[in-house]
Short mmCIF file of C-alpha atoms in Angstrom, two decimals:
data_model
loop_
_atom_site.label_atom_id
_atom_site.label_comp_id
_atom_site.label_asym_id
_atom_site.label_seq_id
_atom_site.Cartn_x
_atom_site.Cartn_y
_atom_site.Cartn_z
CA UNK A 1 86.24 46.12 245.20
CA UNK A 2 85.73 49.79 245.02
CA UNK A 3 82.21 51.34 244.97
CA UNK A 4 82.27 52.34 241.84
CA UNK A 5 82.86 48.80 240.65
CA UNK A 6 80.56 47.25 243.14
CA UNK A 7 78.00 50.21 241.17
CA UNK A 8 78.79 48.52 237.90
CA UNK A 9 78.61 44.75 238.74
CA UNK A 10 75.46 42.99 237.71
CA UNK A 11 74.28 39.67 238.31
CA UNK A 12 72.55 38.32 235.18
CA UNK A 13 68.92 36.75 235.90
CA UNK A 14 68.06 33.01 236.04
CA UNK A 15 66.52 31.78 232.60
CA UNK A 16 63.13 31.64 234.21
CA UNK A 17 63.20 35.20 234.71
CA UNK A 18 63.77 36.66 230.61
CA UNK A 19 60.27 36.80 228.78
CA UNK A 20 58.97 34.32 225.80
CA UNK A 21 59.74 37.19 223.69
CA UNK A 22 63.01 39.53 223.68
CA UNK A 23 64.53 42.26 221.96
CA UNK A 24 67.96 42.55 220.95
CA UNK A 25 69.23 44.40 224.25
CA UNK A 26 67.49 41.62 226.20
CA UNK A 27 68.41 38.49 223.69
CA UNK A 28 71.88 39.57 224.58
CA UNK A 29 71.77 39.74 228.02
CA UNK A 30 70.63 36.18 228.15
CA UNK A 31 73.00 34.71 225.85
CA UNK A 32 76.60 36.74 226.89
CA UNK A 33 75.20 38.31 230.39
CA UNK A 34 77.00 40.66 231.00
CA UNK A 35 79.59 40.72 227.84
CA UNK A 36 77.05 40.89 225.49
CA UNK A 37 76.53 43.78 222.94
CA UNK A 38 73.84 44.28 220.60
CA UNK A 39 75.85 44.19 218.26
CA UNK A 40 77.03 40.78 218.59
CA UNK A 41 73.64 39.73 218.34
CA UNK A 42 73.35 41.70 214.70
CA UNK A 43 76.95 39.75 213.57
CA UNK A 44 74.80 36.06 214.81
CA UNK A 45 71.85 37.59 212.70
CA UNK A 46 73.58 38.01 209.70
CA UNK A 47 76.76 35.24 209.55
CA UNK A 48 74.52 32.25 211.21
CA UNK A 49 71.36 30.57 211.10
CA UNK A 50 70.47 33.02 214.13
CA UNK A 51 67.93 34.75 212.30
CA UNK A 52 65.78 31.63 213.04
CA UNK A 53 65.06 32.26 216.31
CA UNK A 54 63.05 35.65 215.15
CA UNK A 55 59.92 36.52 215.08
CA UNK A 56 58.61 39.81 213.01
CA UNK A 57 55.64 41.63 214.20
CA UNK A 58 52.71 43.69 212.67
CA UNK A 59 53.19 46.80 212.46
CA UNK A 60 56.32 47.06 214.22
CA UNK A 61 60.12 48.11 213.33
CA UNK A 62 62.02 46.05 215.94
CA UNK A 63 62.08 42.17 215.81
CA UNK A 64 61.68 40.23 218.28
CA UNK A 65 63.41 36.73 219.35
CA UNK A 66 61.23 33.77 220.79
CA UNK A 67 63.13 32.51 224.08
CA UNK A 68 62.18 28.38 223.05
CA UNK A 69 63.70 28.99 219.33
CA UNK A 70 66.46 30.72 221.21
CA UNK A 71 67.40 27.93 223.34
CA UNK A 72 66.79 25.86 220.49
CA UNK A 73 69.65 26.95 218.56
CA UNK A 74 71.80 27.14 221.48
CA UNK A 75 71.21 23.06 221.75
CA UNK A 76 71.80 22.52 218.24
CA UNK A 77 75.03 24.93 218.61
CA UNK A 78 76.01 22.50 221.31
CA UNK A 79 75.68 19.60 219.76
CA UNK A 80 78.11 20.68 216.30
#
């Protein structure tokens, strides 16, 4: 492995370690690791019952996506 690749490798987190709340960047780190986009998540958002799993805040323009809804619909994704 070259340097550079070693540079670009990352190792994604336990579960333990991604807040109760995410954002999009973060939501798709803990769902595809490393081959996640945030635009993947937008393409969950709008063809599946994703959208579930957000949470809007007050006064705020970004959503945000509760980690136990998340996992939720992961189980229920699972089980289909």
């Amino acid at each position: 492995m070259t340097e550079i690749s070693q540079w670009y490798k990352t190792v994604r987190p336990s579960d333990g370690n991604f807040p109760a709340l995410m954002n999009t960047k973060t939501v798709s780190w803990y769902l595809f690791g490393n081959g996640g986009s945030q635009e993947a998540i937008r393409q969950l958002l709008q063809h599946t019952n994703f959208y579930t799993t957000v949470i809007e805040l007050p006064n705020q323009s970004t959503r945000r996506f509760v980690k136990s809804k998340v996992d939720k619909w992961l189980a229920e994704q699972e089980g289909m």
